[in-house]
Short mmCIF file of C-alpha atoms and ligand atoms in Angstrom, two decimals:
data_model
loop_
_atom_site.label_atom_id
_atom_site.label_comp_id
_atom_site.label_asym_id
_atom_site.label_seq_id
_atom_site.Cartn_x
_atom_site.Cartn_y
_atom_site.Cartn_z
CA MET A 265 -21.28 84.67 96.29
CA THR A 266 -23.61 82.16 94.32
CA PRO A 267 -23.32 78.73 95.83
CA HIS A 268 -20.93 76.35 94.28
CA ALA A 269 -19.24 79.58 92.49
CA ASP A 270 -15.79 78.06 92.81
CA LEU A 271 -17.07 75.07 90.39
CA ILE A 272 -18.63 77.29 88.31
CA GLN A 273 -15.56 79.15 87.70
CA PHE A 274 -13.56 75.99 87.36
CA ILE A 275 -15.91 74.74 84.68
CA LYS A 276 -15.51 77.95 82.79
CA SER A 277 -11.68 77.54 82.69
CA LEU A 278 -12.17 74.36 81.38
CA TYR A 279 -14.08 75.55 78.50
CA PRO A 280 -12.57 78.94 77.80
CA ASP A 281 -14.33 81.60 75.13
CA GLN A 282 -17.54 79.54 75.18
CA ASP A 283 -20.64 81.33 76.04
CA ARG A 284 -22.60 78.30 76.46
CA ILE A 285 -20.91 75.40 77.80
CA ALA A 286 -22.84 72.10 76.68
CA LEU A 287 -22.98 69.09 78.32
CA GLN A 288 -21.60 66.87 75.48
CA GLU A 289 -20.86 68.45 72.18
CA PRO A 290 -19.64 66.25 69.09
CA ARG A 291 -16.31 67.15 67.79
CA PHE A 292 -15.62 66.84 63.94
CA GLY A 293 -12.00 67.38 63.51
CA GLY A 294 -10.87 64.43 61.01
CA ASN A 295 -12.06 63.00 57.75
CA GLU A 296 -15.61 63.66 58.17
CA LYS A 297 -16.34 66.05 55.22
CA LYS A 298 -14.21 64.01 52.93
CA TYR A 299 -16.01 60.92 53.76
CA LEU A 300 -19.32 62.55 53.50
CA LEU A 301 -18.52 64.09 50.40
CA ASP A 302 -17.16 60.59 48.78
CA CYS A 303 -20.09 58.88 49.91
CA ILE A 304 -22.44 61.60 48.25
CA ASP A 305 -20.08 61.48 44.82
CA SER A 306 -20.56 57.74 44.79
CA THR A 307 -24.23 58.16 45.19
CA PHE A 308 -24.39 55.41 47.56
CA VAL A 309 -25.93 57.36 50.31
CA SER A 310 -28.55 54.98 51.65
CA SER A 311 -28.92 51.31 52.40
CA VAL A 312 -26.13 49.92 50.08
CA GLY A 313 -22.47 50.91 50.25
CA THR A 314 -19.00 50.28 51.84
CA TYR A 315 -18.78 52.39 54.44
CA VAL A 316 -21.34 50.42 56.54
CA ASN A 317 -18.88 47.33 56.27
CA ARG A 318 -15.83 49.49 56.99
CA PHE A 319 -17.58 51.25 60.15
CA GLU A 320 -18.70 47.79 61.43
CA ASP A 321 -15.28 46.50 61.16
CA MET A 322 -13.60 49.40 62.92
CA VAL A 323 -16.07 49.07 65.80
CA ALA A 324 -15.58 45.43 65.89
CA GLU A 325 -11.84 45.79 65.87
CA PHE A 326 -12.06 48.73 68.50
CA THR A 327 -14.11 46.74 70.80
CA GLY A 328 -12.70 43.28 70.29
CA SER A 329 -16.09 41.93 69.54
CA ALA A 330 -16.23 39.18 66.63
CA TYR A 331 -19.05 40.60 65.23
CA ALA A 332 -20.58 44.23 65.01
CA ILE A 333 -23.78 44.86 63.07
CA ALA A 334 -24.66 48.36 62.46
CA THR A 335 -28.17 49.72 62.91
CA VAL A 336 -30.20 52.84 62.38
CA ASN A 337 -29.96 53.56 66.07
CA GLY A 338 -29.26 52.23 69.68
CA THR A 339 -32.96 51.68 70.76
CA ALA A 340 -33.22 49.58 67.49
CA ALA A 341 -30.11 47.67 68.34
CA LEU A 342 -31.22 46.88 71.61
CA GLN A 343 -34.79 45.82 70.75
CA VAL A 344 -33.33 43.38 68.09
CA ALA A 345 -30.66 42.06 70.73
CA LEU A 346 -32.98 41.09 72.83
CA GLN A 347 -35.18 39.28 70.30
CA LEU A 348 -32.17 37.50 69.54
CA ALA A 349 -31.62 36.72 73.14
CA GLY A 350 -34.70 34.91 73.15
CA VAL A 351 -37.11 37.59 74.63
CA GLN A 352 -40.74 37.16 73.54
CA ALA A 353 -44.15 38.60 73.85
CA GLY A 354 -45.28 37.99 77.54
CA ASP A 355 -41.93 38.02 79.08
CA GLU A 356 -40.00 39.98 81.45
CA VAL A 357 -36.82 41.38 81.39
CA ILE A 358 -34.75 42.66 84.26
CA THR A 359 -33.23 46.03 84.21
CA GLN A 360 -32.19 49.24 86.25
CA PRO A 361 -34.54 52.18 87.00
CA LEU A 362 -31.96 54.71 86.39
CA SER A 363 -31.45 54.70 82.79
CA PHE A 364 -32.40 56.66 79.56
CA ILE A 365 -36.03 55.80 78.51
CA ALA A 366 -34.79 53.67 75.37
CA THR A 367 -33.65 51.00 77.39
CA CYS A 368 -37.44 50.36 78.78
CA ASN A 369 -38.86 51.12 74.99
CA ALA A 370 -36.51 48.46 73.67
CA ILE A 371 -37.91 45.90 76.15
CA HIS A 372 -41.62 47.04 75.58
CA TYR A 373 -40.82 46.79 71.90
CA ALA A 374 -39.62 43.15 72.28
CA GLY A 375 -42.82 42.50 73.86
CA ALA A 376 -41.63 42.33 76.98
CA GLN A 377 -42.37 43.98 80.44
CA PRO A 378 -39.26 45.53 82.52
CA VAL A 379 -38.79 44.56 86.31
CA PHE A 380 -36.81 47.01 87.95
CA ILE A 381 -33.87 46.44 90.10
CA ASP A 382 -31.97 48.53 92.27
CA VAL A 383 -28.58 50.37 91.74
CA HIS A 384 -25.26 50.22 93.33
CA PRO A 385 -23.86 53.45 94.53
CA ASP A 386 -20.46 52.97 92.85
CA THR A 387 -21.72 52.44 89.44
CA LEU A 388 -25.18 53.92 89.47
CA ALA A 389 -26.03 50.46 87.63
CA LEU A 390 -27.31 47.56 88.37
CA ASP A 391 -26.73 45.85 92.12
CA PRO A 392 -25.37 42.34 91.82
CA LYS A 393 -26.67 41.87 95.42
CA ARG A 394 -29.70 43.07 94.77
CA LEU A 395 -30.25 41.21 91.80
CA GLU A 396 -29.38 37.81 93.54
CA GLN A 397 -31.94 38.77 96.38
CA PHE A 398 -34.57 39.48 94.09
CA LEU A 399 -33.98 36.29 91.87
CA SER A 400 -33.65 33.85 95.14
CA THR A 401 -36.88 34.98 96.81
CA HIS A 402 -39.36 35.78 93.80
CA THR A 403 -38.26 33.05 91.06
CA ARG A 404 -38.35 29.61 90.62
CA HIS A 405 -36.92 27.26 87.81
CA ASP A 406 -38.91 25.20 85.41
CA SER A 407 -38.60 23.68 81.87
CA ALA A 408 -39.32 27.21 80.45
CA GLY A 409 -36.57 28.79 82.44
CA CYS A 410 -36.65 31.34 85.58
CA ILE A 411 -40.31 32.04 86.32
CA ASN A 412 -41.34 35.01 88.17
CA LYS A 413 -43.45 33.64 91.21
CA SER A 414 -45.64 36.52 91.68
CA THR A 415 -46.66 37.01 87.80
CA GLY A 416 -45.79 33.57 86.48
CA LYS A 417 -43.74 35.13 83.67
CA ARG A 418 -40.47 33.93 82.33
CA ILE A 419 -37.75 36.20 83.10
CA ALA A 420 -35.86 36.04 79.49
CA ALA A 421 -32.94 38.65 80.01
CA VAL A 422 -31.13 40.79 82.41
CA VAL A 423 -30.34 44.27 80.74
CA PRO A 424 -27.64 46.16 82.82
CA MET A 425 -26.70 49.68 81.58
CA HIS A 426 -23.26 51.20 81.84
CA THR A 427 -24.23 54.31 83.42
CA PHE A 428 -22.71 57.48 82.08
CA GLY A 429 -19.83 55.07 80.67
CA LEU A 430 -19.18 53.86 84.01
CA PRO A 431 -18.45 49.93 83.69
CA CYS A 432 -20.95 47.94 85.96
CA HIS A 433 -20.32 45.02 88.40
CA LEU A 434 -20.18 42.87 85.19
CA GLU A 435 -18.06 39.70 86.60
CA GLU A 436 -20.85 39.42 89.51
CA LEU A 437 -23.76 39.85 87.24
CA LEU A 438 -22.59 37.37 84.80
CA GLU A 439 -22.28 34.86 87.31
CA ILE A 440 -25.62 35.35 88.87
CA CYS A 441 -27.34 35.19 85.39
CA ALA A 442 -25.43 32.07 84.47
CA ARG A 443 -26.53 30.50 87.81
CA TYR A 444 -30.23 31.29 87.09
CA GLY A 445 -30.06 30.26 83.41
CA ILE A 446 -30.62 34.06 82.32
CA PRO A 447 -28.99 35.77 79.10
CA MET A 448 -27.38 38.85 79.66
CA VAL A 449 -27.67 41.67 76.95
CA GLU A 450 -25.65 44.70 77.92
CA ASP A 451 -26.95 48.08 77.16
CA ALA A 452 -23.58 49.79 76.27
CA ALA A 453 -25.11 52.60 74.74
CA GLU A 454 -23.43 55.15 76.77
CA SER A 455 -19.84 53.27 76.99
CA LEU A 456 -18.03 53.18 73.95
CA GLY A 457 -14.42 53.22 75.07
CA SER A 458 -15.07 51.60 78.71
CA PHE A 459 -13.45 48.54 79.70
CA TYR A 460 -13.76 46.06 82.45
CA HIS A 461 -10.67 44.29 83.27
CA GLY A 462 -9.40 45.05 79.92
CA ARG A 463 -12.22 43.90 77.93
CA HIS A 464 -14.49 46.31 76.27
CA THR A 465 -18.25 46.97 77.87
CA GLY A 466 -20.92 45.30 75.56
CA THR A 467 -18.85 42.21 74.54
CA PHE A 468 -19.73 40.31 77.84
CA GLY A 469 -23.38 39.54 77.66
CA GLN A 470 -24.62 37.01 74.77
CA LEU A 471 -25.22 40.46 72.95
CA GLY A 472 -24.55 44.16 73.67
CA THR A 473 -25.49 47.53 72.02
CA LEU A 474 -24.08 50.63 71.07
CA SER A 475 -25.63 54.15 70.29
CA PHE A 476 -23.95 56.93 68.09
CA ASN A 477 -26.79 59.35 68.62
CA GLY A 478 -25.77 63.22 68.70
CA ASN A 479 -24.87 63.34 72.13
CA LYS A 480 -22.80 60.35 72.36
CA THR A 481 -18.91 59.95 72.85
CA ILE A 482 -18.91 59.68 68.98
CA THR A 483 -21.86 60.11 66.57
CA THR A 484 -23.14 59.03 63.14
CA GLY A 485 -25.91 61.69 63.34
CA GLY A 486 -28.21 58.67 64.59
CA GLY A 487 -27.07 55.08 64.68
CA GLY A 488 -26.57 52.22 66.80
CA MET A 489 -24.52 48.61 66.84
CA ILE A 490 -25.18 45.04 67.69
CA LEU A 491 -21.94 43.48 69.14
CA THR A 492 -21.66 39.57 69.59
CA SER A 493 -19.19 36.63 69.46
CA ASP A 494 -21.79 34.22 68.26
CA PRO A 495 -21.74 33.89 64.32
CA GLU A 496 -25.28 32.56 64.22
CA LEU A 497 -26.54 35.58 66.17
CA ALA A 498 -24.61 38.03 63.96
CA ARG A 499 -25.97 36.53 61.07
CA ARG A 500 -29.29 36.78 62.37
CA ALA A 501 -28.90 40.27 63.51
CA LYS A 502 -28.02 41.44 60.17
CA HIS A 503 -30.67 39.32 58.53
CA LEU A 504 -33.50 40.61 60.79
CA THR A 505 -32.19 44.47 60.78
CA THR A 506 -32.25 44.32 56.78
CA THR A 507 -35.65 43.25 56.26
CA ALA A 508 -35.03 39.40 56.40
CA LYS A 509 -34.34 39.59 52.59
CA LEU A 510 -32.86 36.47 51.26
CA GLY A 511 -29.52 37.21 49.07
CA HIS A 512 -30.53 37.12 45.32
CA PRO A 513 -29.21 39.58 42.44
CA TYR A 514 -32.71 40.88 41.49
CA GLU A 515 -35.56 39.19 43.32
CA PHE A 516 -37.23 40.22 46.51
CA VAL A 517 -37.89 37.36 48.87
CA HIS A 518 -38.21 37.72 52.66
CA ASP A 519 -38.18 34.52 54.88
CA GLU A 520 -39.49 36.36 58.23
CA ILE A 521 -40.88 39.66 59.28
CA GLY A 522 -37.77 41.70 59.68
CA TYR A 523 -37.02 45.50 60.23
CA ASN A 524 -35.84 48.32 58.03
CA TYR A 525 -33.26 49.19 60.81
CA ARG A 526 -30.34 49.20 58.59
CA LEU A 527 -27.87 52.31 58.96
CA PRO A 528 -27.56 54.38 56.04
CA ASN A 529 -24.25 54.65 54.32
CA LEU A 530 -24.21 58.29 54.76
CA ASN A 531 -24.06 58.03 58.43
CA ALA A 532 -21.43 55.12 58.25
CA ALA A 533 -19.36 57.29 56.37
CA LEU A 534 -19.48 60.12 59.29
CA GLY A 535 -18.98 57.11 61.72
CA CYS A 536 -15.58 55.84 59.97
CA ALA A 537 -14.08 59.62 60.39
CA GLN A 538 -15.49 59.56 63.92
CA MET A 539 -13.83 56.04 64.98
CA GLU A 540 -10.56 57.56 63.60
CA MET A 541 -10.95 60.39 66.03
CA LEU A 542 -11.97 58.20 69.24
CA PRO A 543 -8.64 57.37 70.80
CA HIS A 544 -8.05 61.40 70.94
CA LEU A 545 -11.78 61.91 72.18
CA LEU A 546 -11.34 59.54 74.71
CA ASP A 547 -7.89 60.82 75.97
CA SER A 548 -9.33 64.42 76.10
CA LYS A 549 -12.41 63.35 78.15
CA ARG A 550 -10.25 61.58 80.80
CA GLU A 551 -8.40 64.66 80.94
CA VAL A 552 -11.45 66.55 81.68
CA ALA A 553 -12.36 63.98 84.24
CA LEU A 554 -9.02 64.23 85.96
CA ALA A 555 -9.25 67.66 86.32
CA TYR A 556 -12.45 67.71 87.86
CA ALA A 557 -11.31 65.05 90.42
CA ALA A 558 -8.29 67.00 91.30
CA PHE A 559 -10.53 70.17 91.93
CA LEU A 560 -13.30 68.23 93.75
CA ASN A 561 -10.95 66.28 95.84
CA GLY A 562 -11.43 67.17 99.68
CA SER A 563 -14.77 69.00 98.86
CA ASP A 564 -18.31 67.88 99.97
CA ILE A 565 -19.31 66.86 96.33
CA ARG A 566 -18.40 63.47 95.48
CA LEU A 567 -17.42 62.99 91.71
CA MET A 568 -18.29 59.50 90.26
CA THR A 569 -15.36 57.69 89.16
CA GLU A 570 -14.49 54.35 87.52
CA MET A 571 -14.14 51.17 89.94
CA PRO A 572 -10.59 49.59 90.30
CA GLY A 573 -10.09 47.26 87.47
CA THR A 574 -12.20 49.39 85.12
CA ARG A 575 -11.48 52.13 82.60
CA ALA A 576 -14.66 54.50 82.10
CA ASN A 577 -14.83 56.50 79.02
CA TYR A 578 -16.05 59.72 81.08
CA TRP A 579 -19.00 60.20 78.46
CA LEU A 580 -20.69 62.28 81.12
CA ASN A 581 -19.23 63.05 84.40
CA ALA A 582 -21.80 63.12 87.29
CA VAL A 583 -21.32 64.72 90.95
CA VAL A 584 -23.41 63.40 93.82
CA LEU A 585 -24.80 66.39 96.01
CA LYS A 586 -25.89 66.04 99.47
CA ASP A 587 -29.61 66.49 98.73
CA ARG A 588 -32.36 67.67 96.67
CA ASP A 589 -32.08 71.25 97.93
CA GLU A 590 -28.43 71.47 97.12
CA ARG A 591 -29.23 69.98 93.72
CA GLU A 592 -31.87 72.48 92.66
CA ALA A 593 -29.54 75.32 94.08
CA PHE A 594 -26.79 73.95 91.88
CA LEU A 595 -28.93 73.69 88.40
CA ALA A 596 -30.23 77.05 88.87
CA ALA A 597 -26.75 78.57 89.47
CA THR A 598 -25.12 76.68 86.62
CA HIS A 599 -27.79 77.58 83.98
CA GLN A 600 -27.65 81.14 85.19
CA SER A 601 -23.98 81.06 84.35
CA HIS A 602 -24.93 79.48 80.92
CA ILE A 603 -23.65 76.27 81.72
CA MET A 604 -25.52 73.08 80.96
CA THR A 605 -25.96 70.71 83.84
CA ARG A 606 -28.96 68.09 83.98
CA PRO A 607 -30.06 66.27 86.84
CA VAL A 608 -30.26 62.09 86.34
CA TRP A 609 -33.21 60.86 84.67
CA ARG A 610 -36.43 60.43 86.59
CA LEU A 611 -36.62 56.97 87.40
CA LEU A 612 -38.06 54.68 84.58
CA SER A 613 -40.23 52.99 87.26
CA GLU A 614 -42.01 56.20 88.20
CA LEU A 615 -42.86 57.18 84.56
CA PRO A 616 -46.66 56.60 83.69
CA MET A 617 -46.10 53.72 81.03
CA TYR A 618 -43.91 51.65 83.46
CA SER A 619 -44.88 52.59 87.14
CA HIS A 620 -47.05 49.24 87.03
CA CYS A 621 -44.03 47.26 86.46
CA GLN A 622 -42.61 45.35 89.46
CA SER A 623 -39.55 46.42 91.22
CA ASP A 624 -37.78 45.74 94.42
CA ASP A 625 -37.82 48.87 96.95
CA LEU A 626 -35.16 50.95 94.85
CA SER A 627 -34.11 52.77 97.91
CA MET A 628 -30.48 53.78 96.45
CA ALA A 629 -31.95 54.68 92.99
CA ARG A 630 -34.64 56.91 95.01
CA LYS A 631 -31.71 58.72 96.82
CA LEU A 632 -29.35 59.08 94.10
CA GLU A 633 -32.10 60.34 91.85
CA GLN A 634 -32.37 63.31 94.16
CA GLN A 635 -28.95 64.11 94.21
CA VAL A 636 -27.07 63.15 90.71
CA VAL A 637 -26.30 65.80 88.30
CA ASN A 638 -24.13 65.67 85.16
CA ILE A 639 -21.82 68.20 84.38
CA PRO A 640 -19.90 69.55 81.12
CA SER A 641 -18.11 66.54 79.87
CA SER A 642 -17.05 67.23 75.89
CA ALA A 643 -13.73 66.63 74.73
CA ARG A 644 -11.90 70.08 74.88
CA LEU A 645 -11.19 71.76 71.56
CA PRO A 646 -7.62 71.34 70.66
C1 PLP B 739 -28.43 56.47 74.06
C2 PLP B 739 -29.23 55.44 74.80
C3 PLP B 739 -29.49 54.46 73.92
C4 PLP B 739 -29.94 54.40 72.48
O1 PLP B 739 -30.17 55.53 71.96
P1 PLP B 739 -30.55 56.04 70.50
O2 PLP B 739 -31.06 57.44 70.36
O3 PLP B 739 -31.85 55.34 70.01
O4 PLP B 739 -29.37 55.81 69.49
C5 PLP B 739 -29.85 53.08 74.73
N1 PLP B 739 -29.79 53.23 75.90
C6 PLP B 739 -29.31 54.37 76.67
C7 PLP B 739 -29.29 54.14 78.18
C8 PLP B 739 -28.92 55.64 76.00
O5 PLP B 739 -28.06 56.25 76.77
#
């Protein structure tokens, strides 16, 4: 018997008749082709067209966000959201070391440098106690805001990320941010369809951002979205991501340095069809997560599940194994069986570009980095 043979058999039974079982595959079972053809027939495949507005409206309605501004990808959305929250060159931004590289890169593109604070074992996301500890010992307040005593730089934002779609400790983090006068920007790239006390993730911070990359819960090929409840921030988000062009029937005048971060209409057409599928996809992903939970109940493998009061989208299920050796054995055995599994990201704080950045001891993140593995989580085929 190979190690974890039972779990491997169970994964195969969840996704029968597949030679290779992916981690998270897109599903196109609705109006995708119809809307794409309509978009091509209209000739408006690029930066102008009605699908963009429709997609934004659908996402705003689903998330309950007052405004939703489509962008070319999730990284661009986060960069602009940070800038709109007031992040400037030379600032620092607090985030978690356990995330996809985009979180850190967006902070860098906005001209700031990340500071890494440890994660909570129940969410794999920013730990409010650790954040409080860092801010109370390492910062002072002056007229410019919250200042890092060891670098003299301003801490301009806190960016929690809802890891694998598990909502983080939003209430506690928001309270701390408010007390220290630091805006929160949520990286909700992985959590479309995840709710905290009934409210959608990404709508708690001053701004929040989504991603529609090919591996996410729904996809536009590539795409992102900025969420905010502030009409002025929403107007600025649209302006900045569309080259800061002033409205005029034929003249090209721009009033600041903007970005060509607009989502093409073609991608938005795909997004409209995918949004129609979203409730069904979320149901199916929840069924998969519940099946894993029932199967692993009583075993020594811990499955990451939503905290009480929250609802996860179960974008990627994650198991916590005993140690690095068990993780290596599990990865090897699953890959041998053509089942895609993946260790959690290397800590961002260990990558050469970011290893010089300040952090707390990151003891929990270092431990989890050895133990956490994602297992197949696609919505099941009908
Ligand atoms: C996917 C993702 C993003 C955005 O990625 P894009 O590929 O640029 O859409 C940002 N942050 C996290 C944590 C992600 O997983």
